[in-house]
Amino acid sequence: ERFDRDVGGSLLEGMASSRLPACRVLVLPDHATPLETKTHSSEPVPFLVHGPGTPANAAGRAFDERAGGGSGIRIENGWQLMEKFLGEDPF
């Protein structure tokens, strides 16, 4: 929650106010750790992409496993995620 407020919130605020140059941001954990097991799992890892070329309707949506699962977007390999993120039309 502190990261969301202090880092993510400040970054998004700066992007919205044009204090930062046009950029795209990718946020994701390095692995899934469900609260039930409190250990690493092989479950899909949620990710958030924000900035030019990303859907505007994603603003304000939650960044968690439930929201990620409902997005319909699934990337099998990390290198594919980076290709999409760095591409002209990411998602």
PDB file of C-alpha atoms in Angstrom:
ATOM      1  CA  GLU A   1       0.000   0.000   0.000  1.00  0.00           C
ATOM      2  CA  ARG A   2       2.868   2.374   0.749  1.00  0.00           C
ATOM      3  CA  PHE A   3       4.474   1.551  -2.591  1.00  0.00           C
ATOM      4  CA  ASP A   4       1.152   2.217  -4.348  1.00  0.00           C
ATOM      5  CA  ARG A   5       0.805   5.567  -2.601  1.00  0.00           C
ATOM      6  CA  ASP A   6       4.374   6.841  -2.469  1.00  0.00           C
ATOM      7  CA  VAL A   7       5.879   5.443  -5.662  1.00  0.00           C
ATOM      8  CA  GLY A   8       3.103   4.429  -8.017  1.00  0.00           C
ATOM      9  CA  GLY A   9       0.817   7.284  -7.071  1.00  0.00           C
ATOM     10  CA  SER A  10       3.573   9.886  -7.420  1.00  0.00           C
ATOM     11  CA  LEU A  11       4.660   8.473 -10.762  1.00  0.00           C
ATOM     12  CA  LEU A  12       1.134   8.433 -12.184  1.00  0.00           C
ATOM     13  CA  GLU A  13       0.504  11.938 -10.863  1.00  0.00           C
ATOM     14  CA  GLY A  14       3.669  13.179 -12.561  1.00  0.00           C
ATOM     15  CA  MET A  15       2.726  11.481 -15.836  1.00  0.00           C
ATOM     16  CA  ALA A  16      -0.767  13.011 -15.736  1.00  0.00           C
ATOM     17  CA  SER A  17       0.540  16.518 -15.075  1.00  0.00           C
ATOM     18  CA  SER A  18       3.082  16.444 -17.921  1.00  0.00           C
ATOM     19  CA  ARG A  19       5.954  16.994 -15.487  1.00  0.00           C
ATOM     20  CA  LEU A  20       7.467  13.849 -16.939  1.00  0.00           C
ATOM     21  CA  PRO A  21       8.160  13.218 -20.619  1.00  0.00           C
ATOM     22  CA  ALA A  22       5.867  10.774 -22.375  1.00  0.00           C
ATOM     23  CA  CYS A  23       6.842   7.347 -21.110  1.00  0.00           C
ATOM     24  CA  ARG A  24       5.398   3.912 -20.563  1.00  0.00           C
ATOM     25  CA  VAL A  25       5.672   2.147 -17.188  1.00  0.00           C
ATOM     26  CA  LEU A  26       5.622  -1.607 -16.496  1.00  0.00           C
ATOM     27  CA  VAL A  27       5.025  -2.800 -12.918  1.00  0.00           C
ATOM     28  CA  LEU A  28       5.043  -6.436 -11.819  1.00  0.00           C
ATOM     29  CA  PRO A  29       6.301  -8.660  -9.020  1.00  0.00           C
ATOM     30  CA  ASP A  30       8.994 -11.238  -9.728  1.00  0.00           C
ATOM     31  CA  HIS A  31       6.731 -14.149  -8.747  1.00  0.00           C
ATOM     32  CA  ALA A  32       3.306 -14.973  -7.357  1.00  0.00           C
ATOM     33  CA  THR A  33       3.037 -15.486  -3.587  1.00  0.00           C
ATOM     34  CA  PRO A  34      -0.558 -16.305  -2.610  1.00  0.00           C
ATOM     35  CA  LEU A  35      -1.595 -15.209   0.876  1.00  0.00           C
ATOM     36  CA  GLU A  36      -2.989 -18.677   1.551  1.00  0.00           C
ATOM     37  CA  THR A  37       0.384 -20.426   1.159  1.00  0.00           C
ATOM     38  CA  LYS A  38       2.756 -17.488   1.832  1.00  0.00           C
ATOM     39  CA  THR A  39       5.315 -19.035  -0.511  1.00  0.00           C
ATOM     40  CA  HIS A  40       6.211 -18.804  -4.192  1.00  0.00           C
ATOM     41  CA  SER A  41       3.839 -20.453  -6.634  1.00  0.00           C
ATOM     42  CA  SER A  42       3.582 -21.100 -10.348  1.00  0.00           C
ATOM     43  CA  GLU A  43       0.420 -18.990 -10.665  1.00  0.00           C
ATOM     44  CA  PRO A  44       0.396 -16.231 -13.308  1.00  0.00           C
ATOM     45  CA  VAL A  45       2.016 -12.950 -12.244  1.00  0.00           C
ATOM     46  CA  PRO A  46      -0.152  -9.823 -12.581  1.00  0.00           C
ATOM     47  CA  PHE A  47       1.348  -6.854 -14.393  1.00  0.00           C
ATOM     48  CA  LEU A  48       0.364  -3.275 -15.081  1.00  0.00           C
ATOM     49  CA  VAL A  49       1.322  -1.247 -18.156  1.00  0.00           C
ATOM     50  CA  HIS A  50       0.506   2.461 -18.225  1.00  0.00           C
ATOM     51  CA  GLY A  51       1.372   5.214 -20.678  1.00  0.00           C
ATOM     52  CA  PRO A  52       1.202   5.996 -24.390  1.00  0.00           C
ATOM     53  CA  GLY A  53      -0.334   3.195 -26.435  1.00  0.00           C
ATOM     54  CA  THR A  54      -2.082   1.545 -23.495  1.00  0.00           C
ATOM     55  CA  PRO A  55      -5.871   1.389 -23.064  1.00  0.00           C
ATOM     56  CA  ALA A  56      -7.190   4.508 -21.354  1.00  0.00           C
ATOM     57  CA  ASN A  57     -10.041   2.526 -19.783  1.00  0.00           C
ATOM     58  CA  ALA A  58      -7.537   0.657 -17.580  1.00  0.00           C
ATOM     59  CA  ALA A  59      -7.074   3.740 -15.360  1.00  0.00           C
ATOM     60  CA  GLY A  60      -8.434   3.211 -11.880  1.00  0.00           C
ATOM     61  CA  ARG A  61      -8.605  -0.568 -12.161  1.00  0.00           C
ATOM     62  CA  ALA A  62      -7.107  -2.698  -9.443  1.00  0.00           C
ATOM     63  CA  PHE A  63      -3.633  -4.187  -9.756  1.00  0.00           C
ATOM     64  CA  ASP A  64      -4.083  -7.669  -8.370  1.00  0.00           C
ATOM     65  CA  GLU A  65      -4.526 -11.279  -9.411  1.00  0.00           C
ATOM     66  CA  ARG A  66      -8.306 -11.005  -9.766  1.00  0.00           C
ATOM     67  CA  ALA A  67      -8.137  -7.956 -12.043  1.00  0.00           C
ATOM     68  CA  GLY A  68      -5.331  -9.522 -14.050  1.00  0.00           C
ATOM     69  CA  GLY A  69      -7.239 -12.760 -14.512  1.00  0.00           C
ATOM     70  CA  GLY A  70     -10.289 -10.853 -15.699  1.00  0.00           C
ATOM     71  CA  SER A  71      -8.369  -8.792 -18.243  1.00  0.00           C
ATOM     72  CA  GLY A  72      -8.184 -11.582 -20.804  1.00  0.00           C
ATOM     73  CA  ILE A  73      -4.477 -10.815 -21.343  1.00  0.00           C
ATOM     74  CA  ARG A  74      -2.089 -13.671 -20.687  1.00  0.00           C
ATOM     75  CA  ILE A  75       1.597 -13.645 -21.613  1.00  0.00           C
ATOM     76  CA  GLU A  76       3.389 -16.970 -21.333  1.00  0.00           C
ATOM     77  CA  ASN A  77       7.030 -15.832 -21.368  1.00  0.00           C
ATOM     78  CA  GLY A  78       8.761 -12.792 -19.880  1.00  0.00           C
ATOM     79  CA  TRP A  79      10.505 -11.948 -23.148  1.00  0.00           C
ATOM     80  CA  GLN A  80       7.090 -11.745 -24.845  1.00  0.00           C
ATOM     81  CA  LEU A  81       5.960  -9.253 -22.211  1.00  0.00           C
ATOM     82  CA  MET A  82       9.018  -7.096 -22.881  1.00  0.00           C
ATOM     83  CA  GLU A  83       8.432  -7.243 -26.656  1.00  0.00           C
ATOM     84  CA  LYS A  84       4.842  -6.062 -26.124  1.00  0.00           C
ATOM     85  CA  PHE A  85       5.894  -3.396 -23.615  1.00  0.00           C
ATOM     86  CA  LEU A  86       8.561  -1.943 -25.913  1.00  0.00           C
ATOM     87  CA  GLY A  87       6.455  -2.261 -29.088  1.00  0.00           C
ATOM     88  CA  GLU A  88       4.418   0.359 -30.900  1.00  0.00           C
ATOM     89  CA  ASP A  89       1.057  -1.188 -29.940  1.00  0.00           C
ATOM     90  CA  PRO A  90       1.635  -2.877 -26.574  1.00  0.00           C
ATOM     91  CA  PHE A  91      -1.803  -4.159 -25.627  1.00  0.00           C
TER      92      PHE A  91
END
